[in-house]
PDB file of C-alpha atoms and ligand atoms in Angstrom:
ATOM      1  CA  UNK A   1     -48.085   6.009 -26.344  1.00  0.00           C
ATOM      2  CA  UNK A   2     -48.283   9.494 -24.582  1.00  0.00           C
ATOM      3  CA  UNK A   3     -51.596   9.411 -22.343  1.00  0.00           C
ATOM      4  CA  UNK A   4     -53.712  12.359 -22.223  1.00  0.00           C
ATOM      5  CA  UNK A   5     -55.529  14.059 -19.462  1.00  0.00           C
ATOM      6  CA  UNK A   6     -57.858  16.552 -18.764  1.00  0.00           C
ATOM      7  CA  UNK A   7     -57.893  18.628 -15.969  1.00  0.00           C
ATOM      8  CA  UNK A   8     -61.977  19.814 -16.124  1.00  0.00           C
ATOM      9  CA  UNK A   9     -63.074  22.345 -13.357  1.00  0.00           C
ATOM     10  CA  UNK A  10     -65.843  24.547 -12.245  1.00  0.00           C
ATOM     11  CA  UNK A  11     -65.230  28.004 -10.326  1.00  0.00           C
ATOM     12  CA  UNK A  12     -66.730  31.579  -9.421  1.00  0.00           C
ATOM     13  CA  UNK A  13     -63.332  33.045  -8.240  1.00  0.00           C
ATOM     14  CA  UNK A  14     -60.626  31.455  -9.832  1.00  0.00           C
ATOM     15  CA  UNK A  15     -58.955  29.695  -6.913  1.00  0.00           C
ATOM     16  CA  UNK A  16     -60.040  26.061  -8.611  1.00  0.00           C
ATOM     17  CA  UNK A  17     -59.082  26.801 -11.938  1.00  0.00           C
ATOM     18  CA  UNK A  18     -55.542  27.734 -10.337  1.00  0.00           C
ATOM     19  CA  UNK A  19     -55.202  24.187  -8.610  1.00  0.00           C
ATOM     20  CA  UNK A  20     -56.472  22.622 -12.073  1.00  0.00           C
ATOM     21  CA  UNK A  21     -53.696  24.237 -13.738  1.00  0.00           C
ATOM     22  CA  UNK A  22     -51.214  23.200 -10.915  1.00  0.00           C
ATOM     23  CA  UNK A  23     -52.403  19.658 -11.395  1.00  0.00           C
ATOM     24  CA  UNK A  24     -52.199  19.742 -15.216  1.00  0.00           C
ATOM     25  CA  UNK A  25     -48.503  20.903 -14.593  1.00  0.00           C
ATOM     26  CA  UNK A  26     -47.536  18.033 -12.457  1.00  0.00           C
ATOM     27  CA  UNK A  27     -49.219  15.498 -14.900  1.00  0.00           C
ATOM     28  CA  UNK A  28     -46.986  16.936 -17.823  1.00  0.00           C
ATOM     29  CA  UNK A  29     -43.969  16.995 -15.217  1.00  0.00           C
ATOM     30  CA  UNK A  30     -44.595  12.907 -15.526  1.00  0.00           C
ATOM     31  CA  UNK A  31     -45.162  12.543 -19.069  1.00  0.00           C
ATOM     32  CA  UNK A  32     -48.528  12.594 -19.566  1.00  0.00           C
ATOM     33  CA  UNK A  33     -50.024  15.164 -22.356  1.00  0.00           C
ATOM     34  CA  UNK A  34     -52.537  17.615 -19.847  1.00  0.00           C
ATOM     35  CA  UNK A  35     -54.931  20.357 -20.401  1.00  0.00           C
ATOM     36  CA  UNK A  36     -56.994  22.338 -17.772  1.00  0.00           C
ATOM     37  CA  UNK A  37     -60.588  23.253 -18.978  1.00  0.00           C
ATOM     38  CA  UNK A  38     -62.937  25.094 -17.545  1.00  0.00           C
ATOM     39  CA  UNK A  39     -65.881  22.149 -16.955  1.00  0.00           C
ATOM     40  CA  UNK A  40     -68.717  23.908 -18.602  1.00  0.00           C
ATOM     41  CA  UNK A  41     -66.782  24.077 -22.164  1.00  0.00           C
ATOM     42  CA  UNK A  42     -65.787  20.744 -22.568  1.00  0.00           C
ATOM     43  CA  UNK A  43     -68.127  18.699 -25.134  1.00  0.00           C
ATOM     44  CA  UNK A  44     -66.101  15.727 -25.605  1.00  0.00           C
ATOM     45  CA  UNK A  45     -64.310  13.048 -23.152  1.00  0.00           C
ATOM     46  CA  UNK A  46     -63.496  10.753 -26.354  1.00  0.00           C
ATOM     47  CA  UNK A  47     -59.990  12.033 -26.683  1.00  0.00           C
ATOM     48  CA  UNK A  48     -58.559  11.734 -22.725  1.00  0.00           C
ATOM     49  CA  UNK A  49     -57.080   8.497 -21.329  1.00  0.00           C
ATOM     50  CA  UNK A  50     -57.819  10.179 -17.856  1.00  0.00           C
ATOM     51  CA  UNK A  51     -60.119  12.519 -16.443  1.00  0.00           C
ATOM     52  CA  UNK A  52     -59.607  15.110 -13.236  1.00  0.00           C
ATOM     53  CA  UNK A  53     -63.174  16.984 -12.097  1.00  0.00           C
ATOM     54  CA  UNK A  54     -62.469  19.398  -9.283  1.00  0.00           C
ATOM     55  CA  UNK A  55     -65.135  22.174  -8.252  1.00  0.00           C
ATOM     56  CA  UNK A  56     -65.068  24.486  -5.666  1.00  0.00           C
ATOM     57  CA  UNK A  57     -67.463  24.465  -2.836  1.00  0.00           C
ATOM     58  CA  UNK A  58     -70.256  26.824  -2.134  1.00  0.00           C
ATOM     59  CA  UNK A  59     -73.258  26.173   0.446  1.00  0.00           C
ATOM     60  CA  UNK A  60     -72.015  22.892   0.876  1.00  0.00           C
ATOM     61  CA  UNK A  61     -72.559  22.063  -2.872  1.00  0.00           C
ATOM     62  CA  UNK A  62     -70.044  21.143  -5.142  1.00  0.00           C
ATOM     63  CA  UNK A  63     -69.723  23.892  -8.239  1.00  0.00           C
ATOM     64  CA  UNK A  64     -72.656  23.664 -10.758  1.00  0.00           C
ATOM     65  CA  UNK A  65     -70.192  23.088 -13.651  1.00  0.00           C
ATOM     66  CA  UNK A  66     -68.335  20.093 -12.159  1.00  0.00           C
ATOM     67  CA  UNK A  67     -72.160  18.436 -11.305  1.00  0.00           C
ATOM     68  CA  UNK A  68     -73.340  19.464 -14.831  1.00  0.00           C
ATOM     69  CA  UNK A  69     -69.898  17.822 -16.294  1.00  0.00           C
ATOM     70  CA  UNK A  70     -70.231  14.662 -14.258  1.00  0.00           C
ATOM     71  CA  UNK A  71     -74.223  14.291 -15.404  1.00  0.00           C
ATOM     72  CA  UNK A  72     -73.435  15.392 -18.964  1.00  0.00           C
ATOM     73  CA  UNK A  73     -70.343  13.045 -20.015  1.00  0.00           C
ATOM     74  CA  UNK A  74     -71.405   9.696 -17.449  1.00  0.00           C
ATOM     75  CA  UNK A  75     -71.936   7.448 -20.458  1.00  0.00           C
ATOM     76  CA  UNK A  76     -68.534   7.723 -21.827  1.00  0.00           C
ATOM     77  CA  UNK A  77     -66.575   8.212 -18.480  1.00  0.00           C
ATOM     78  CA  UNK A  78     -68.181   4.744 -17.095  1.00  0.00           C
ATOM     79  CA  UNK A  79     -64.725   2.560 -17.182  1.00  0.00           C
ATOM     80  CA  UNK A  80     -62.212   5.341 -17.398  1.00  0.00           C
ATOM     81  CA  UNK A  81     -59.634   6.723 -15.028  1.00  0.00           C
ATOM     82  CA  UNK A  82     -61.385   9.788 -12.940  1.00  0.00           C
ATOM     83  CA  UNK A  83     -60.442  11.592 -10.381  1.00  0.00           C
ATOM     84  CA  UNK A  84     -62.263  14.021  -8.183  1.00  0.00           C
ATOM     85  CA  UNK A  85     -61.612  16.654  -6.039  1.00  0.00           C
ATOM     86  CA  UNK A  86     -63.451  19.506  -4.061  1.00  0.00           C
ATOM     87  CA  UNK A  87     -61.715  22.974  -3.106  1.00  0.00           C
ATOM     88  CA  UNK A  88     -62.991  24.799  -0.204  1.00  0.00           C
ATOM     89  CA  UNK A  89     -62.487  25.108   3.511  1.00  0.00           C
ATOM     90  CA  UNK A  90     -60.858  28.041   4.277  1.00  0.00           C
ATOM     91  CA  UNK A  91     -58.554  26.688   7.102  1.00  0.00           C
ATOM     92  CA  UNK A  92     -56.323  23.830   7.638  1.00  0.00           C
ATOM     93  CA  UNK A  93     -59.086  21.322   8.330  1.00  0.00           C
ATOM     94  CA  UNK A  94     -57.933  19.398   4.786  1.00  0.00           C
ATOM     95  CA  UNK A  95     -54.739  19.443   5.237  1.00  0.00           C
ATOM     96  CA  UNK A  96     -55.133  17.890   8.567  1.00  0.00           C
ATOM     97  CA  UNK A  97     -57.777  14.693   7.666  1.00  0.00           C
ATOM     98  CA  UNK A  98     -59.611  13.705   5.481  1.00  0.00           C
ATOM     99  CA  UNK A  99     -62.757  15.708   4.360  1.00  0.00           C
ATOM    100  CA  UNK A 100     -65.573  13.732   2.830  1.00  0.00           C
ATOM    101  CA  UNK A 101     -67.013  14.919  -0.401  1.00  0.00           C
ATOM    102  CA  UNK A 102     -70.648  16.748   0.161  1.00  0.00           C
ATOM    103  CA  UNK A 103     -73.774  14.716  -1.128  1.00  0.00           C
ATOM    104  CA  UNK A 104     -73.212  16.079  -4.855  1.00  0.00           C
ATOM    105  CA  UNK A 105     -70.018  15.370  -5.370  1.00  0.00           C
ATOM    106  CA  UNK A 106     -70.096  12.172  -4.048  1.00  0.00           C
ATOM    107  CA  UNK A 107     -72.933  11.499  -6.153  1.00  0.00           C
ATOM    108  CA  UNK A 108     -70.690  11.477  -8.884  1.00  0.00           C
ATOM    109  CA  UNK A 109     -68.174   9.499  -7.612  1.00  0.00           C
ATOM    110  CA  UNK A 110     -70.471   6.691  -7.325  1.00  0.00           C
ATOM    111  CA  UNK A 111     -72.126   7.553 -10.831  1.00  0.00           C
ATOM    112  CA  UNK A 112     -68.645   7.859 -12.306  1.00  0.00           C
ATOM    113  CA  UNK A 113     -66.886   5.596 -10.528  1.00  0.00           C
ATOM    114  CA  UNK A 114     -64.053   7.605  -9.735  1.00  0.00           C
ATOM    115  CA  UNK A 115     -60.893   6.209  -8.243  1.00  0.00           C
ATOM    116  CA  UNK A 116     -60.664   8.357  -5.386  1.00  0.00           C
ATOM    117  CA  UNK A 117     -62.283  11.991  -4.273  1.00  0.00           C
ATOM    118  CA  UNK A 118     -60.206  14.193  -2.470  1.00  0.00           C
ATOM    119  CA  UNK A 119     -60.861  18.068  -0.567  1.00  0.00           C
ATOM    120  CA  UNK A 120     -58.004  20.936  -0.733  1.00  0.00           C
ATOM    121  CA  UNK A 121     -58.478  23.811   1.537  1.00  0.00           C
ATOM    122  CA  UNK A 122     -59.717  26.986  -0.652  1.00  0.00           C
ATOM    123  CA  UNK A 123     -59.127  30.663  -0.762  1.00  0.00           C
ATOM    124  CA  UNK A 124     -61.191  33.567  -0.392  1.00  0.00           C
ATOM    125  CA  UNK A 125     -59.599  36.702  -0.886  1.00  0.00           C
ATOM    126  CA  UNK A 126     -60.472  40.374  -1.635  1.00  0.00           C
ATOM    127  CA  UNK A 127     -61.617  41.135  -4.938  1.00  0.00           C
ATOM    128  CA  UNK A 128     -64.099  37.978  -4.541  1.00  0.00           C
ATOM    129  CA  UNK A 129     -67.774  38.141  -6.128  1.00  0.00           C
ATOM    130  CA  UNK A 130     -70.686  38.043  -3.721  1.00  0.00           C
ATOM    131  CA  UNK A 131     -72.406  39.713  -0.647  1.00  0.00           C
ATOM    132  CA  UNK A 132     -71.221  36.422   1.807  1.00  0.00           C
ATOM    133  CA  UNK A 133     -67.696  36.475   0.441  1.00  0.00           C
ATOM    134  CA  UNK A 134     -67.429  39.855   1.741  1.00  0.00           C
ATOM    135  CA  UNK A 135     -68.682  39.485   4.866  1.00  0.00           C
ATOM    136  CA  UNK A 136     -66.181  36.668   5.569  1.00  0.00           C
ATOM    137  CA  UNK A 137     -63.739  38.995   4.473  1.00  0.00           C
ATOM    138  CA  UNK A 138     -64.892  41.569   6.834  1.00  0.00           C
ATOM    139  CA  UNK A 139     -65.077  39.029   9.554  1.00  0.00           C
ATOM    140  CA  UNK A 140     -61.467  38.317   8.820  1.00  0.00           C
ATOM    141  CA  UNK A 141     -61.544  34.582   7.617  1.00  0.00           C
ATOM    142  CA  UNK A 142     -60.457  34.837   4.709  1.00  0.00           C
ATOM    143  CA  UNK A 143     -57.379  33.501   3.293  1.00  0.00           C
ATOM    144  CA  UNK A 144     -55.006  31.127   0.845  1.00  0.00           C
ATOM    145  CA  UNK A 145     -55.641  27.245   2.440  1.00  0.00           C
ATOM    146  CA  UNK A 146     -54.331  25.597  -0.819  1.00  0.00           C
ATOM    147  CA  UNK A 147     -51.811  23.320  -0.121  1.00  0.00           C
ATOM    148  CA  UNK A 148     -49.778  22.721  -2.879  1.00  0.00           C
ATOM    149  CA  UNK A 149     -47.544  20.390  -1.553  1.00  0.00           C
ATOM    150  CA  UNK A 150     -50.194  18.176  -1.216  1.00  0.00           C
ATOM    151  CA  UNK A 151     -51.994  18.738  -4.450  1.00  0.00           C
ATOM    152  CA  UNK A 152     -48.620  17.867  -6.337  1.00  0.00           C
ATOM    153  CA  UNK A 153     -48.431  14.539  -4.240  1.00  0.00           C
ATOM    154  CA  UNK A 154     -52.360  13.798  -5.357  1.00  0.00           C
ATOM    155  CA  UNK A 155     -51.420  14.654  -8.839  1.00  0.00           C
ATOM    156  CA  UNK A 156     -48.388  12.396  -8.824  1.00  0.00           C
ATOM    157  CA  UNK A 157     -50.126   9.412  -7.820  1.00  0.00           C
ATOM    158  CA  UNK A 158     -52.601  10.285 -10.533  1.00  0.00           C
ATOM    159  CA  UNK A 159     -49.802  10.403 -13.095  1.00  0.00           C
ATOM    160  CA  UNK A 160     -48.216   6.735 -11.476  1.00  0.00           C
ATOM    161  CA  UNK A 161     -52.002   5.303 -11.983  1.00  0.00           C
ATOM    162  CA  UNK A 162     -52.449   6.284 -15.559  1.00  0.00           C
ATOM    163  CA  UNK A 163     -48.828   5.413 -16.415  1.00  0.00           C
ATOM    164  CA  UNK A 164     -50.152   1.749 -15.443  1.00  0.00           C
ATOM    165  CA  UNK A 165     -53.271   1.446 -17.472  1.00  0.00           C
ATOM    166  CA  UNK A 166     -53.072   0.782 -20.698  1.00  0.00           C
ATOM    167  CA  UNK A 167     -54.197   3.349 -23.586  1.00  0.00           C
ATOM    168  CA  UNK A 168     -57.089   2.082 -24.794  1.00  0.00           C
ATOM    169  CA  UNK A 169     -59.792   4.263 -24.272  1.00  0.00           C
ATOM    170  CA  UNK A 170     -58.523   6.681 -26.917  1.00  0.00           C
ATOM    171  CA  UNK A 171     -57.980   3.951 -29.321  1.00  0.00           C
ATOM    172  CA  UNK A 172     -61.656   2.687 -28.644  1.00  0.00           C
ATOM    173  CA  UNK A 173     -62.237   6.483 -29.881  1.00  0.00           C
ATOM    174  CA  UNK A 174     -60.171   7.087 -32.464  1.00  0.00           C
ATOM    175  CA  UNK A 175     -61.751   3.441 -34.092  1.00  0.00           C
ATOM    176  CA  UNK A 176     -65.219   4.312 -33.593  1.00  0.00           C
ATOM    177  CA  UNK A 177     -65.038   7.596 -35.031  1.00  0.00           C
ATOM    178  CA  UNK A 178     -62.965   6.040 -38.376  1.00  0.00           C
ATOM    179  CA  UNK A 179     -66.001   3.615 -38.296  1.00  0.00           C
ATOM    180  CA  UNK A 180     -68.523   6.060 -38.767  1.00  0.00           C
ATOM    181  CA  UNK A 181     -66.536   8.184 -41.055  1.00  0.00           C
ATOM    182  CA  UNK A 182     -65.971   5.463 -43.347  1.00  0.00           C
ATOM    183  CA  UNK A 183     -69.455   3.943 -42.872  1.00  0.00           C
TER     184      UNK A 183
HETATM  185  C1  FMN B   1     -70.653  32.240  -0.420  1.00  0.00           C
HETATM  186  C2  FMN B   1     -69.598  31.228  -0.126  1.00  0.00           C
HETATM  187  C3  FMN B   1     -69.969  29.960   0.284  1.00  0.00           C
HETATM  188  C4  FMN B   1     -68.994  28.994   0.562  1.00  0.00           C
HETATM  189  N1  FMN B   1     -69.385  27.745   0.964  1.00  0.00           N
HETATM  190  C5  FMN B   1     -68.440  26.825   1.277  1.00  0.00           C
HETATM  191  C6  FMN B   1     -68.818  25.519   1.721  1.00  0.00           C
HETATM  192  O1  FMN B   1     -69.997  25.186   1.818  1.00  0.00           O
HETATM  193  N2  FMN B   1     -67.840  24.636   2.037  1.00  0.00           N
HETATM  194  C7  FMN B   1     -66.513  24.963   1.939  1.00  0.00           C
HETATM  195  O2  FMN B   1     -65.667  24.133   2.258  1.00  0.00           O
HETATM  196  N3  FMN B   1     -66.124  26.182   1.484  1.00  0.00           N
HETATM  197  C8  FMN B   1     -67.049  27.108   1.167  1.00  0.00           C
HETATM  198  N4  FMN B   1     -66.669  28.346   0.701  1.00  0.00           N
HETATM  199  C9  FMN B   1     -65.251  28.611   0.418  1.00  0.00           C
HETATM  200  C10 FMN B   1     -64.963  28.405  -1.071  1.00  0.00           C
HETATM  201  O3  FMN B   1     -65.215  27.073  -1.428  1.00  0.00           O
HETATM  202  C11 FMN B   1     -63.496  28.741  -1.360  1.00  0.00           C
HETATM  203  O4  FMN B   1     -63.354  30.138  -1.295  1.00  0.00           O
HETATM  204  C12 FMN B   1     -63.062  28.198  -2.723  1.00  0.00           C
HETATM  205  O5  FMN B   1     -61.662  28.185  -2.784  1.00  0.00           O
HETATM  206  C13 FMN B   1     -63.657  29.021  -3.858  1.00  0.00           C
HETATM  207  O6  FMN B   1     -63.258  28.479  -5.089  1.00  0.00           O
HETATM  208  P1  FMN B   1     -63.199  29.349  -6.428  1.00  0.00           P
HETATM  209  O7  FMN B   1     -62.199  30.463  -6.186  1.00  0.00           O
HETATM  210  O8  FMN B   1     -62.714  28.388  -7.443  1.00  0.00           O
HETATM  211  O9  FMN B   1     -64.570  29.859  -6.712  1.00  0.00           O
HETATM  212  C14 FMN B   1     -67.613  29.314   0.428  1.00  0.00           C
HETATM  213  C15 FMN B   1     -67.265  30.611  -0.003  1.00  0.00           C
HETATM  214  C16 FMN B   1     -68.217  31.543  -0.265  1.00  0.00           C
HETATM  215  C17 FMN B   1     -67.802  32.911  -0.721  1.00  0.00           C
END
C-alpha cells in the first residue's frame, strides 16, 4: 500500500516552505504519496502514515505555526512516524555539526516523540519582511545556507524509515471513521 506523508511547515519568508517542498519531492522520488502544507491549514493528521514539521527560526524560537501544529494534532501524532526539522542559521554552522533544536522545538520532539530533529542553514535575502531582516541585509549577512544535498539525504532516510513500518495508522483511520459513519 502507497504510504502517505505530509510535509507541514511554518514560515514568514518562504525559505521553509521551499525546503518542505524539496522534501515532499524526494519522498515521492521513493514512492511514497507527499504533500507540503503550510502548518497552520492543516486540520487533520488521520490520513498520513508519516508526518514532517519543519519551521523556520526567529529569536531563537521555532515558527509559531510549527509550535501551534505540534500542540494542536499531539493526540493523534502520539505513535506515528514524525520528523522535525528547524531552518535558520544563516552560515554554514549546520552543515558543519549538529545544531540542537531551541527549547520549543524540542519541546515537541519530546511531546511528539519524533524520530529525530534536525537544523538546515536558512536564507535571508532581499525582499524579506521586517525591520531586523533588513538590517542584516544591510550589514551584509545575508544569504542562501540551504543545503540541499543534505536535505535530500534527510529526506531519503525518511522515505527508507516509512518504507519499513507498516501502514496501519491510516487503516486505524479509515476504520474508525466507517465506525462512526455507520454507527
Ligand atoms: C528577525 C530575524 C530573526 C532570526 N532569528 C534567528 C534565530 O534565532 N536563529 C536562527 O538560526 N536563524 C534566525 N534567523 C534566520 C531565519 O531563520 C532564516 O532567514 C530562515 O531561513 C527564515 O525562514 P523563512 O524564509 O521560512 O521565514 C532570523 C532571521 C530574522 C529576519
Amino acid at each position: 500500500m502507497t504510504r502517505i506523508a505530509l510535509v507541514a511547515y511554518g514560515t514568514k519568508n518562504g525559505s521553509t516552505a521551499e525546503i518542505a517542498d524539496f522534501i515532499a519531492d524526494v519522498l515521492r522520488s521513493h514512492g511514497l504519496e507527499a504533500e507540503a502544507r503550510p502548518a497552520a491549514g492543516v486540520r487533520d493528521v488521520g490520513p498520513y502514515d508519516a508526518i514532517v514539521l519543519g519551521g523556520a527560526l526567529y529569536m531563537g524560537r521555532w515558527h509559531r505555526d510549527a509550535r501551534r501544529f505540534a500542540r494542536r494534532h499531539r493526540h493523534h501524532l502520539a505513535g506515528r512516524l514524525v520528523w522535525l526539522f528547524s531552518s535558520g542559521p544563516l552560515d554554514a554552522s549546520a552543515s558543519q555539526r549538529n545544531i540542537p533544536p531551541v527549547r520549543t522545538a524540542h519541546r515537541a520532539e519530546r511531546s511528539l516523540g519524533a524520530e529525530e530533529h534536525v537544523t538546515f542553514g536558512g536564507r535571508l535575502t532581499e525582499g524579506a519582511r521586517g525591520r531586523v531582516a533588513r538590517m542584516i541585509l544591510d550589514e551584509g549577512r545575508g544569504g542562501d545556507f540551504r543545503d540541499f544535498d543534505r536535505i535530500a539525504a534527510w529526506a531519503e532516510s525518511i522515505a527508507a524509515a516509512v518504507a519499513a513500518e507498516p501502514a496501519h495508522h491510516r487503516e486505524e483511520h479509515i476504520s474508525s471513521v466507517k465506525e462512526g459513519r455507520d454507527a
